[in-house]
Short mmCIF file of C-alpha atoms in Angstrom, two decimals:
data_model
loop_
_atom_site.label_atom_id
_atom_site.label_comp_id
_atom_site.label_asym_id
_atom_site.label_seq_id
_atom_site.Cartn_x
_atom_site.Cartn_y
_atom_site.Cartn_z
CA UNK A 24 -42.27 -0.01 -2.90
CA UNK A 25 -41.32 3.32 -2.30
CA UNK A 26 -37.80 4.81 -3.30
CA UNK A 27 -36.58 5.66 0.67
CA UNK A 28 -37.82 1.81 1.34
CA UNK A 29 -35.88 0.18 -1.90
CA UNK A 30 -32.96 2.37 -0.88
CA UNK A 31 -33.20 1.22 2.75
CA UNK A 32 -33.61 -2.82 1.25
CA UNK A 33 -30.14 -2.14 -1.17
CA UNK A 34 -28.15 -1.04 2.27
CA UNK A 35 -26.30 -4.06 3.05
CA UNK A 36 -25.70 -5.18 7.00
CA UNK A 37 -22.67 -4.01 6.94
CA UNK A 38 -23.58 -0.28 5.86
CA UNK A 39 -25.66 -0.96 8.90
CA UNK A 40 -22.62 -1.10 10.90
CA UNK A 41 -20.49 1.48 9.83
CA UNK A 42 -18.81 -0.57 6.50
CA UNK A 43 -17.60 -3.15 8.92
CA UNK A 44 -18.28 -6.91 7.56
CA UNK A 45 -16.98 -9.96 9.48
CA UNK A 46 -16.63 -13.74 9.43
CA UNK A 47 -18.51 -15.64 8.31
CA UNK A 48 -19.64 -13.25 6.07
CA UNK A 49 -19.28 -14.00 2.03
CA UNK A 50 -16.81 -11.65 0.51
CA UNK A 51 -15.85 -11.80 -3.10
CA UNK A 52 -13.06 -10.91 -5.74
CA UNK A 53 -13.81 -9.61 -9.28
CA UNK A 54 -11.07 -11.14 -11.13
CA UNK A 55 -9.55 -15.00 -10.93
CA UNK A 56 -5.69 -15.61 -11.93
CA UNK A 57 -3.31 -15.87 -9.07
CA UNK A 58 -4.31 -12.42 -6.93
CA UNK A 59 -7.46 -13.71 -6.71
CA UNK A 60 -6.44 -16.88 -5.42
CA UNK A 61 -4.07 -15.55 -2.87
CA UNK A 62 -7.17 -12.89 -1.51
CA UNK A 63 -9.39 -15.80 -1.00
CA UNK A 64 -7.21 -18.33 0.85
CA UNK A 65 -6.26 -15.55 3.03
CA UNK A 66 -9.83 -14.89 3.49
CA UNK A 67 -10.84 -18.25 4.27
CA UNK A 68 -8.27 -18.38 7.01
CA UNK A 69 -9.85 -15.49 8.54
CA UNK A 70 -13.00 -17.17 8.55
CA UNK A 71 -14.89 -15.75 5.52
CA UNK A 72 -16.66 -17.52 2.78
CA UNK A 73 -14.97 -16.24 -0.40
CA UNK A 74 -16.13 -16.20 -3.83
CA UNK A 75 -14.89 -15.25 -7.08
CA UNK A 76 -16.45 -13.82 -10.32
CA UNK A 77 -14.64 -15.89 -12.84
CA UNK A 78 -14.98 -16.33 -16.84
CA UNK A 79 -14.25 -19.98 -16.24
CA UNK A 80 -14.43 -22.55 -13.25
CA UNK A 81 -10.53 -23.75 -14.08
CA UNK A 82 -9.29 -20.35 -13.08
CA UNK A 83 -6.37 -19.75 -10.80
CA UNK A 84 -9.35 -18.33 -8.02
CA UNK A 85 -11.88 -20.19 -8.50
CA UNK A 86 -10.23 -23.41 -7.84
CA UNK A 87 -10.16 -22.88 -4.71
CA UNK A 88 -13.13 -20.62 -3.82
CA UNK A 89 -16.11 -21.60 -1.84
CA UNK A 90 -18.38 -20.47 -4.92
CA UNK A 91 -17.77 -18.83 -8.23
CA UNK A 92 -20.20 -16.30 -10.53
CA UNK A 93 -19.49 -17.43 -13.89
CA UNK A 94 -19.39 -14.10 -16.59
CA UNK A 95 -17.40 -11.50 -17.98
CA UNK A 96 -17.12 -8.75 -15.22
CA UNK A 97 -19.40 -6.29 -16.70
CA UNK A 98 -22.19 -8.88 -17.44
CA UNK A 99 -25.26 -7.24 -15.58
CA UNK A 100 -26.20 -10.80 -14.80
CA UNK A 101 -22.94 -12.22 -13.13
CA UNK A 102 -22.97 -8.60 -11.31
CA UNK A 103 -26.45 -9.49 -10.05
CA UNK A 104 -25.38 -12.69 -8.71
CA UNK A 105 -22.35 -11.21 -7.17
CA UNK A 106 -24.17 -8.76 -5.57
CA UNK A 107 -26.81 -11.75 -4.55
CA UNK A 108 -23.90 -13.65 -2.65
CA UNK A 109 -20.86 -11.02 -1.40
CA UNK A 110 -21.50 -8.63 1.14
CA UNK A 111 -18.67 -6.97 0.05
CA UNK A 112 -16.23 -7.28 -3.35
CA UNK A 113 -12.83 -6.41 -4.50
CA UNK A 114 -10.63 -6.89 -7.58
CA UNK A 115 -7.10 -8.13 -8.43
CA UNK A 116 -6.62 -6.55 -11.04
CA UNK A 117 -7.10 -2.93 -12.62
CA UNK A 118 -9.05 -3.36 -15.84
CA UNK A 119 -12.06 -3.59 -14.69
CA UNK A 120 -15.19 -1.62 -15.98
CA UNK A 121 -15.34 1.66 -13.84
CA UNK A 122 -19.05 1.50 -14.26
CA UNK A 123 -19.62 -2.19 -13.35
CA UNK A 124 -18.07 -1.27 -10.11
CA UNK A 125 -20.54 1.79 -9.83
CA UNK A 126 -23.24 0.20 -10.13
CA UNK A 127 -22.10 -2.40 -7.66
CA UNK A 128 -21.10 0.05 -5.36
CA UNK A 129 -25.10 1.21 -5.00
CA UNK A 130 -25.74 -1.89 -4.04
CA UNK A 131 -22.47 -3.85 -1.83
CA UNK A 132 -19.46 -2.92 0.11
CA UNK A 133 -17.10 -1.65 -3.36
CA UNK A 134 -13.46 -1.01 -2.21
CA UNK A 135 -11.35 0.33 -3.82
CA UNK A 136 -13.90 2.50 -5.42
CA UNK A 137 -14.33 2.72 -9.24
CA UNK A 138 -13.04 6.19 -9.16
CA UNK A 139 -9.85 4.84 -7.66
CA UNK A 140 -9.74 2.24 -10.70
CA UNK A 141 -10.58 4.63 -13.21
CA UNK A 142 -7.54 6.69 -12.96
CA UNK A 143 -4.78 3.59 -12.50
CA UNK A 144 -6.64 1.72 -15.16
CA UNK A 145 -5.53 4.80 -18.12
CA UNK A 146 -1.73 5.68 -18.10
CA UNK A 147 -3.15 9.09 -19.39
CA UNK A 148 -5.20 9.98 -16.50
CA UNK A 149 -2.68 8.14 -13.95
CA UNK A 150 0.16 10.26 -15.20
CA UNK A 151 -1.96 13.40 -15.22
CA UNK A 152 -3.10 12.79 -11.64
CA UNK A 153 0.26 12.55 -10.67
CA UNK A 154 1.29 15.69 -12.08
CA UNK A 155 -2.03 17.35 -11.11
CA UNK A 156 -0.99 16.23 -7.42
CA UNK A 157 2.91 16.92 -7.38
CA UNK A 158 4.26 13.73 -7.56
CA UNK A 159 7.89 13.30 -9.36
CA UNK A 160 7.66 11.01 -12.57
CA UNK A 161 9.46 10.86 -15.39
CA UNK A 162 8.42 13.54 -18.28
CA UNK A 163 5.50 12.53 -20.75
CA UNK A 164 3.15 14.05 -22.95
CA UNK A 165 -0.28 12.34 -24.86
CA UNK A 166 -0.36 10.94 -28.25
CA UNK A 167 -3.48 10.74 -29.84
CA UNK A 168 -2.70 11.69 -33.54
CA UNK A 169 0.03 12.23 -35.52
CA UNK A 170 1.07 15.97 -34.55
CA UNK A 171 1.28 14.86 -31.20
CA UNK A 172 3.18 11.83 -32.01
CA UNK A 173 5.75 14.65 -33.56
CA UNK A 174 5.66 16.77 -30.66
CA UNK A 175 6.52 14.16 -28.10
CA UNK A 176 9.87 12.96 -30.04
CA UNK A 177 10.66 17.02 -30.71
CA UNK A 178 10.19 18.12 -26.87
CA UNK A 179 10.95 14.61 -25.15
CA UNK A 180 14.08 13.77 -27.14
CA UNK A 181 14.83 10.20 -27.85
CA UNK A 182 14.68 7.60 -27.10
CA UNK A 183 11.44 7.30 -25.66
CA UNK A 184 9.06 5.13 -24.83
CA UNK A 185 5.69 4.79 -26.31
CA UNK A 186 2.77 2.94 -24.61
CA UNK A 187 -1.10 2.54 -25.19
CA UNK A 188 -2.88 4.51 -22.66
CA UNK A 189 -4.81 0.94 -21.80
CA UNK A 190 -4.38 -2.46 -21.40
CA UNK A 191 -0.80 -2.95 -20.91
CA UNK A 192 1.20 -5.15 -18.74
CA UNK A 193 4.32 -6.85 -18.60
CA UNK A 194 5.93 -4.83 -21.27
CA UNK A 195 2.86 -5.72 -23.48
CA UNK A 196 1.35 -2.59 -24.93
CA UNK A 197 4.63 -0.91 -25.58
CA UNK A 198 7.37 0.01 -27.89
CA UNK A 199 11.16 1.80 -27.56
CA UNK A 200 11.31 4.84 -30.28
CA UNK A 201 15.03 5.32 -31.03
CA UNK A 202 15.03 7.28 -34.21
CA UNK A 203 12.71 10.06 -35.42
CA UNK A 204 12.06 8.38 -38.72
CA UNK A 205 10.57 5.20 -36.80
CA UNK A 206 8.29 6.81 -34.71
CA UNK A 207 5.17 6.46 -37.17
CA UNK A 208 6.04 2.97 -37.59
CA UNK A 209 6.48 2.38 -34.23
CA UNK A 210 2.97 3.58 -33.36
CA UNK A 211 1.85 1.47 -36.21
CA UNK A 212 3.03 -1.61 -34.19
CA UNK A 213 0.28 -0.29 -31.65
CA UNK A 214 -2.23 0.24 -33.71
CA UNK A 215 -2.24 3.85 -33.55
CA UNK A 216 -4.70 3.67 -30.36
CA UNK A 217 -4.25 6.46 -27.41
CA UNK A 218 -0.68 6.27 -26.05
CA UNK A 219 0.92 8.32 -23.83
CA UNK A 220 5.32 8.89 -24.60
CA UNK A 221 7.62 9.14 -21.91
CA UNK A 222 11.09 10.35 -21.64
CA UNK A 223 13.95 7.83 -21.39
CA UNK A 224 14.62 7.82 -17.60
CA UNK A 225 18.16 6.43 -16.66
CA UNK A 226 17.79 4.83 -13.41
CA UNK A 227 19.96 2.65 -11.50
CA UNK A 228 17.27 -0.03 -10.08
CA UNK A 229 13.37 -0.28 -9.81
CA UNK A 230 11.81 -0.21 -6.71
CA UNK A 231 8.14 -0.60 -5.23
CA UNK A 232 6.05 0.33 -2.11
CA UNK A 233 2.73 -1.85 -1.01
CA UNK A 234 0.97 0.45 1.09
CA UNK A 235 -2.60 0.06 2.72
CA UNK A 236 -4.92 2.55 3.45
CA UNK A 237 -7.65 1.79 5.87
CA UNK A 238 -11.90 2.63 5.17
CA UNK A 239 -10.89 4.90 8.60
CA UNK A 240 -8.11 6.87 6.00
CA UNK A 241 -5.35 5.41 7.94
CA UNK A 242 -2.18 4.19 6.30
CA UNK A 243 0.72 1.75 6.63
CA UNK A 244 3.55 0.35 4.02
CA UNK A 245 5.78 -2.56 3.44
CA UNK A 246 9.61 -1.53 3.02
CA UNK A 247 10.59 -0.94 -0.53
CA UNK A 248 11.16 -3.80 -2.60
CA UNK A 249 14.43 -3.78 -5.03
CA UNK A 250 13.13 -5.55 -8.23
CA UNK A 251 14.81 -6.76 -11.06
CA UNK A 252 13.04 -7.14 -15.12
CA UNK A 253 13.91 -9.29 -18.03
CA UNK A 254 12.03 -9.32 -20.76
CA UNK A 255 9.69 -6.56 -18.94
CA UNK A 256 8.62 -9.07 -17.00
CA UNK A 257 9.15 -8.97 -13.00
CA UNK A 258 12.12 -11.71 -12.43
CA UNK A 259 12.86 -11.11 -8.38
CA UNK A 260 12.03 -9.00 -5.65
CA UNK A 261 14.70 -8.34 -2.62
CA UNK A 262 12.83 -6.85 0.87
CA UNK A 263 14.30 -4.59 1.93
CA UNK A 264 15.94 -2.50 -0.85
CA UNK A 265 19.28 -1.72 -0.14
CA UNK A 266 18.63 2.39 -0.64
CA UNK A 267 18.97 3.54 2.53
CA UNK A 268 16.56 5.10 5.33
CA UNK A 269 16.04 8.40 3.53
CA UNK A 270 14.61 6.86 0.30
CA UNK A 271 12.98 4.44 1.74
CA UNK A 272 11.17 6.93 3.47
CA UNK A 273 10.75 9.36 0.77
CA UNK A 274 9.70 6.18 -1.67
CA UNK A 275 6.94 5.21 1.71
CA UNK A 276 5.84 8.80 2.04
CA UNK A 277 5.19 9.21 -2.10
CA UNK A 278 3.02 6.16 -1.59
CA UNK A 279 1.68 7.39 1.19
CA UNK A 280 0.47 10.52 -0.34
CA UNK A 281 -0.86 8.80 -4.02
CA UNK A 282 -2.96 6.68 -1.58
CA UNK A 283 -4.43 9.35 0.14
CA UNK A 284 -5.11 11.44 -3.25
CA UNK A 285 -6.38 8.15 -4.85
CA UNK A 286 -9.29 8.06 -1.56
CA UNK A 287 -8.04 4.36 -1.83
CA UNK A 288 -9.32 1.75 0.30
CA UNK A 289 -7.18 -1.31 0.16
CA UNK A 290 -3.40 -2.05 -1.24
CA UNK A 291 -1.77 -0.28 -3.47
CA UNK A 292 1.75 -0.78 -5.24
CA UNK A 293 3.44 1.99 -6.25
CA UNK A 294 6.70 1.44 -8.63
CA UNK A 295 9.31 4.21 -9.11
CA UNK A 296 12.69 4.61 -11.00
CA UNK A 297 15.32 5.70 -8.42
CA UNK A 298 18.00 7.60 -10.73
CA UNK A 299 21.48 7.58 -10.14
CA UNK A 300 21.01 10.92 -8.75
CA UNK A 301 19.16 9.70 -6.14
CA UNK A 302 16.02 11.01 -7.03
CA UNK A 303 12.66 9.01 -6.97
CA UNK A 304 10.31 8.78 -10.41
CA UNK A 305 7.04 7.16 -9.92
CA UNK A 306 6.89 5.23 -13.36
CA UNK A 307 3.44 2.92 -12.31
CA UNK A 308 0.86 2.89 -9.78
CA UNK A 309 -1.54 -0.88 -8.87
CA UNK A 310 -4.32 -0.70 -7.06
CA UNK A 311 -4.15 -3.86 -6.00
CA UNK A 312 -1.48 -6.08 -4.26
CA UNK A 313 1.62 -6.86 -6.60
CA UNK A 314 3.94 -9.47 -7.56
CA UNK A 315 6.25 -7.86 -5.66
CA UNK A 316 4.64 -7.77 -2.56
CA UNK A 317 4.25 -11.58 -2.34
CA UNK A 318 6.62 -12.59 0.11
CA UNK A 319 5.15 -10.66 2.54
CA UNK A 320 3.27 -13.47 2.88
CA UNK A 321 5.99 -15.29 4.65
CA UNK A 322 8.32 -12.04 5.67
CA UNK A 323 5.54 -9.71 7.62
CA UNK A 324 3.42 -10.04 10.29
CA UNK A 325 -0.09 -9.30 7.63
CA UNK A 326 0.54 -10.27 3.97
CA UNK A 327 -0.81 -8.41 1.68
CA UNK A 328 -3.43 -10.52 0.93
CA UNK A 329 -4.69 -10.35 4.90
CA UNK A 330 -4.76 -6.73 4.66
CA UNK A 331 -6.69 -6.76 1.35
CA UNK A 332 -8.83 -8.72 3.07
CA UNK A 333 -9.32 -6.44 6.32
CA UNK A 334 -9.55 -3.23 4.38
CA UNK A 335 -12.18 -4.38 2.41
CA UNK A 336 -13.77 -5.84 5.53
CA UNK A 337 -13.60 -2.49 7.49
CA UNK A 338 -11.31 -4.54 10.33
CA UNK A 339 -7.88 -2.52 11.71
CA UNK A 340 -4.75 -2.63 9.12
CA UNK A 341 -2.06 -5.61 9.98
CA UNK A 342 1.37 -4.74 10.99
CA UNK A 343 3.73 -4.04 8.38
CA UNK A 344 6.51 -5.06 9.92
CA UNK A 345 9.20 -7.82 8.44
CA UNK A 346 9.76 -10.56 10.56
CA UNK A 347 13.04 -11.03 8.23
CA UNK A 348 14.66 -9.96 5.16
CA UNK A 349 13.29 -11.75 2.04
CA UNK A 350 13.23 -12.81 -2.05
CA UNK A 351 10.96 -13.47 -4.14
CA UNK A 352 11.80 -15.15 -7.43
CA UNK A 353 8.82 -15.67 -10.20
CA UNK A 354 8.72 -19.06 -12.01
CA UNK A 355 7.80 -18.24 -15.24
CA UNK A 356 6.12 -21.23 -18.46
CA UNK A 357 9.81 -21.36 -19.77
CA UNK A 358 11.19 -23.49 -16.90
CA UNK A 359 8.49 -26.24 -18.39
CA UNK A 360 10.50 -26.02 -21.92
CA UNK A 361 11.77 -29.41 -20.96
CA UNK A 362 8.82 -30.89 -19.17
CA UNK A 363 8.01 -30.55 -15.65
CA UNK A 364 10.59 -29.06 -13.68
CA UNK A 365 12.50 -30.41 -10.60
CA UNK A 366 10.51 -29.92 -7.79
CA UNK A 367 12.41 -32.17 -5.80
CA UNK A 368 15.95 -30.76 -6.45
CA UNK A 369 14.96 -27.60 -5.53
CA UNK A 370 13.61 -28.59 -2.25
CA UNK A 371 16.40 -30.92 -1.52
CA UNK A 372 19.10 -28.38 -2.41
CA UNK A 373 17.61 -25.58 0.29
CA UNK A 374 14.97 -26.54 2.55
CA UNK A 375 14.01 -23.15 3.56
CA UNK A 376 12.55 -22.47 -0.02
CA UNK A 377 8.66 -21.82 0.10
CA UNK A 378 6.71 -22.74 -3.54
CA UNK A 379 3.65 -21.60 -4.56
CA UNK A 380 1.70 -22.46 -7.62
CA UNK A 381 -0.89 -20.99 -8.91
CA UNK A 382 -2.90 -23.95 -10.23
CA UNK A 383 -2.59 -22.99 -14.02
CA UNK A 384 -3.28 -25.84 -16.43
CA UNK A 385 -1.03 -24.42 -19.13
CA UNK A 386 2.52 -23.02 -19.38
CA UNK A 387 3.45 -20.77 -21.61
CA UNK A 388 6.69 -18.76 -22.09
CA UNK A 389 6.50 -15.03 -19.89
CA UNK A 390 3.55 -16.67 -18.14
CA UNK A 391 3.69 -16.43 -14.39
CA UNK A 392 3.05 -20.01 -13.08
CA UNK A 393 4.04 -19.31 -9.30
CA UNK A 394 6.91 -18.41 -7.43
CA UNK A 395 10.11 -18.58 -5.09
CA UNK A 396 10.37 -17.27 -1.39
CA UNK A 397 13.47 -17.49 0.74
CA UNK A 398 13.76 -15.79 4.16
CA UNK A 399 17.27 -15.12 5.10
CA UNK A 400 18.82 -12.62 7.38
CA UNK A 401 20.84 -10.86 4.67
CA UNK A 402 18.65 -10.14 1.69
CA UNK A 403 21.53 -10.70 -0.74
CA UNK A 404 22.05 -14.33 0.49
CA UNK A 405 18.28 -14.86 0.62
CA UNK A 406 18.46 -13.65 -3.22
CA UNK A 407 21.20 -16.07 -4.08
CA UNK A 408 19.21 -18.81 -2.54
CA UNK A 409 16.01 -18.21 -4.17
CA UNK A 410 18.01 -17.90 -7.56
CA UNK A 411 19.49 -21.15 -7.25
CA UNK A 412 16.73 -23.01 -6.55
CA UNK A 413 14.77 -21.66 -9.64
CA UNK A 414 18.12 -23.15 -11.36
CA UNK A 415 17.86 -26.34 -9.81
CA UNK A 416 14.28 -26.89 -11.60
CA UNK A 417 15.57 -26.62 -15.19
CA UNK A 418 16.78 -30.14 -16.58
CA UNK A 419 20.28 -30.58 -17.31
CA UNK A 420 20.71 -32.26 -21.25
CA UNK A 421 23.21 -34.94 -20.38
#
């Protein structure tokens, strides 16, 4: 076979129709915990068999998929058998090999594109894109050996925070440097990989953007979420933040623009600092929906998950728009300390809360097992509300 013809055989239908794929076309996710779960039930009720390339059938994803590749996700053969049943593929989450998704991307729909993943995957390339591209974060500078370990504490002052350049989440991957004289040791605790040390940013709260950019370059965005941490670990999100029209904007309009320099096709979460100055620090970027874009998925018009789905697909971005203020509380393995929680109470005490699970067989403390949604027409009170039914779950000792 010739190389035009075996060029001409690899173009999938949908390259035949401008990128455009639609139901009942098979469409997968590279990736199975609870992102991957939430992409394919949205799929499915857009018509589209959905798949999932999964290490395990028990996975969040694939227990609810209409077929599952079983592999790591660079295994050529699980990437030859996803290529054998999606038309097109996606990811929920960022770690995965830039050139497994090349090499898929000859062959299927990819979006977003590996080079998109490449630079969100490495907190040293993220943070030099965004100061390549203008875009306000908080001061940083490499360390890769021990003189730059020294440099960062002399110019960045301390404290500071020191992170591997991979692989971290949740707080994972990270350590606070308070004193000169426990810096080595600190990076120790890392195992003096590739890091990259910020500056200590003071900010009064954390907020986020979802935006979605279109395979036409168009864009739209969620208002900012207000989101609060313990333990590094995402405890609530409150839609809309209470910031303001001119951050919100500014915050939309950053995203916006990191989208656009990205060439991202699909959502994207964007986190910043917002200092008590006012003044908007992009500390993260996701190229992928976020935790705290999940109650979109009662709040707008298109979750997130619908317009994952229709970017990849090639079909016109969902409205944006919030049908009502919202929260979003996580439910973390610690409420199952005492055995299962209270379902019931919860539901009895406020019938408006919505619960989703996530179909994990095992809790573990910091482990996100589902979460919280109230709708409410102040988002304070719709905080409360979501609060106090996570509080209602945990058993009382008598």
């Amino acid at each position: 076979m010739s190389a035009a013809a075996e060029s001409d055989r690899d173009r999938t239908e949908a390259e035949k129709r401008g990128g455009v794929v639609y139901p009942p076309a098979s469409i997968a996710v590279i990736g199975s915990g609870q992102l991957g779960r939430m992409f394919i039930q949205a799929a499915q009720q857009m018509g589209y068999q959905a798949g999932v390339l999964s290490t395990t059938s028990e996975t969040p994803a694939a227990q609810v998929a209409n077929w599952t590749i079983l592999g790591p996700p660079d295994h050529l053969p699980a990437l030859r058998a996803l290529a054998d049943r999606a038309e097109a593929i996606t990811v929920e989450f960022e770690n995965v090999s830039a050139p497994a998704l090349r090499w898929l991307a000859r062959r299927r729909i990819v979006r977003p594109g590996w080079r998109t993943l490449w630079v969100s995957q490495n907190r040293h390339r993220e943070k030099s894109f965004l100061a390549r591209h203008g875009i306000p974060h908080a001061p940083w500078r490499p360390v890769r050996n021990k003189d730059e370990l020294s440099t960062a504490v002399r110019e960045l002052g301390l404290p500071l925070i020191l992170k591997t350049s991979a692989s971290g989440y949740d707080g994972k991957g990270q350590v606070l440097i308070e004193r000169a004289d426990a810096a080595d040791a600190a990076w120790l605790t890392l195992g003096r990989t590739a890091c990259v040390a910020e500056a200590w940013v003071e900010f009064a709260v954390e907020l986020s953007v979802v935006v979605v950019r279109g395979s036409d370059g168009q864009s739209v965005a969620y208002p900012p979420g207000l989101n609060h941490h313990e333990k590094h670990i995402l405890s609530s999100t409150t839609t809309p933040a209470p910031v303001g029209p001119i951050v919100a904007q500014e915050a939309r309009d950053a995203a916006f623009a990191i989208a656009q320099a990205l060439d991202a096709v699909g959502v994207l979460c964007v986190e910043f600092f917002l200092t008590s100055a006012g003044r908007l620090l992009v500390n993260e970027i996701a190229p992928r929906p976020h935790n705290s874009g999940h109650l979109t998925i009662e709040a707008a018009s298109s979750s997130q998950f619908d317009q994952q789905v229709r970017a990849l697909c090639g079909l016109p971005l969902g409205e944006c728009k919030l049908g009502s203020p919202a929260a979003m509380v996580n439910l973390l393995g610690d409420l199952w300390a005492d055995g299962e929680p209270l379902w019931r109470e919860a539901m009895r005490a406020d019938p408006g809360v919505k619960l989703h699970l996530y179909g994990k067989r095992t809790p573990k403390a910091g482990r996100k097992m589902g979460h919280l949604t109230v709708l409410d027409p102040d988002p304070q009170t719709a905080l409360a509300r979501a609060l106090a039914a996570r509080r209602a779950l945990v058993r009382r000792s008598s």
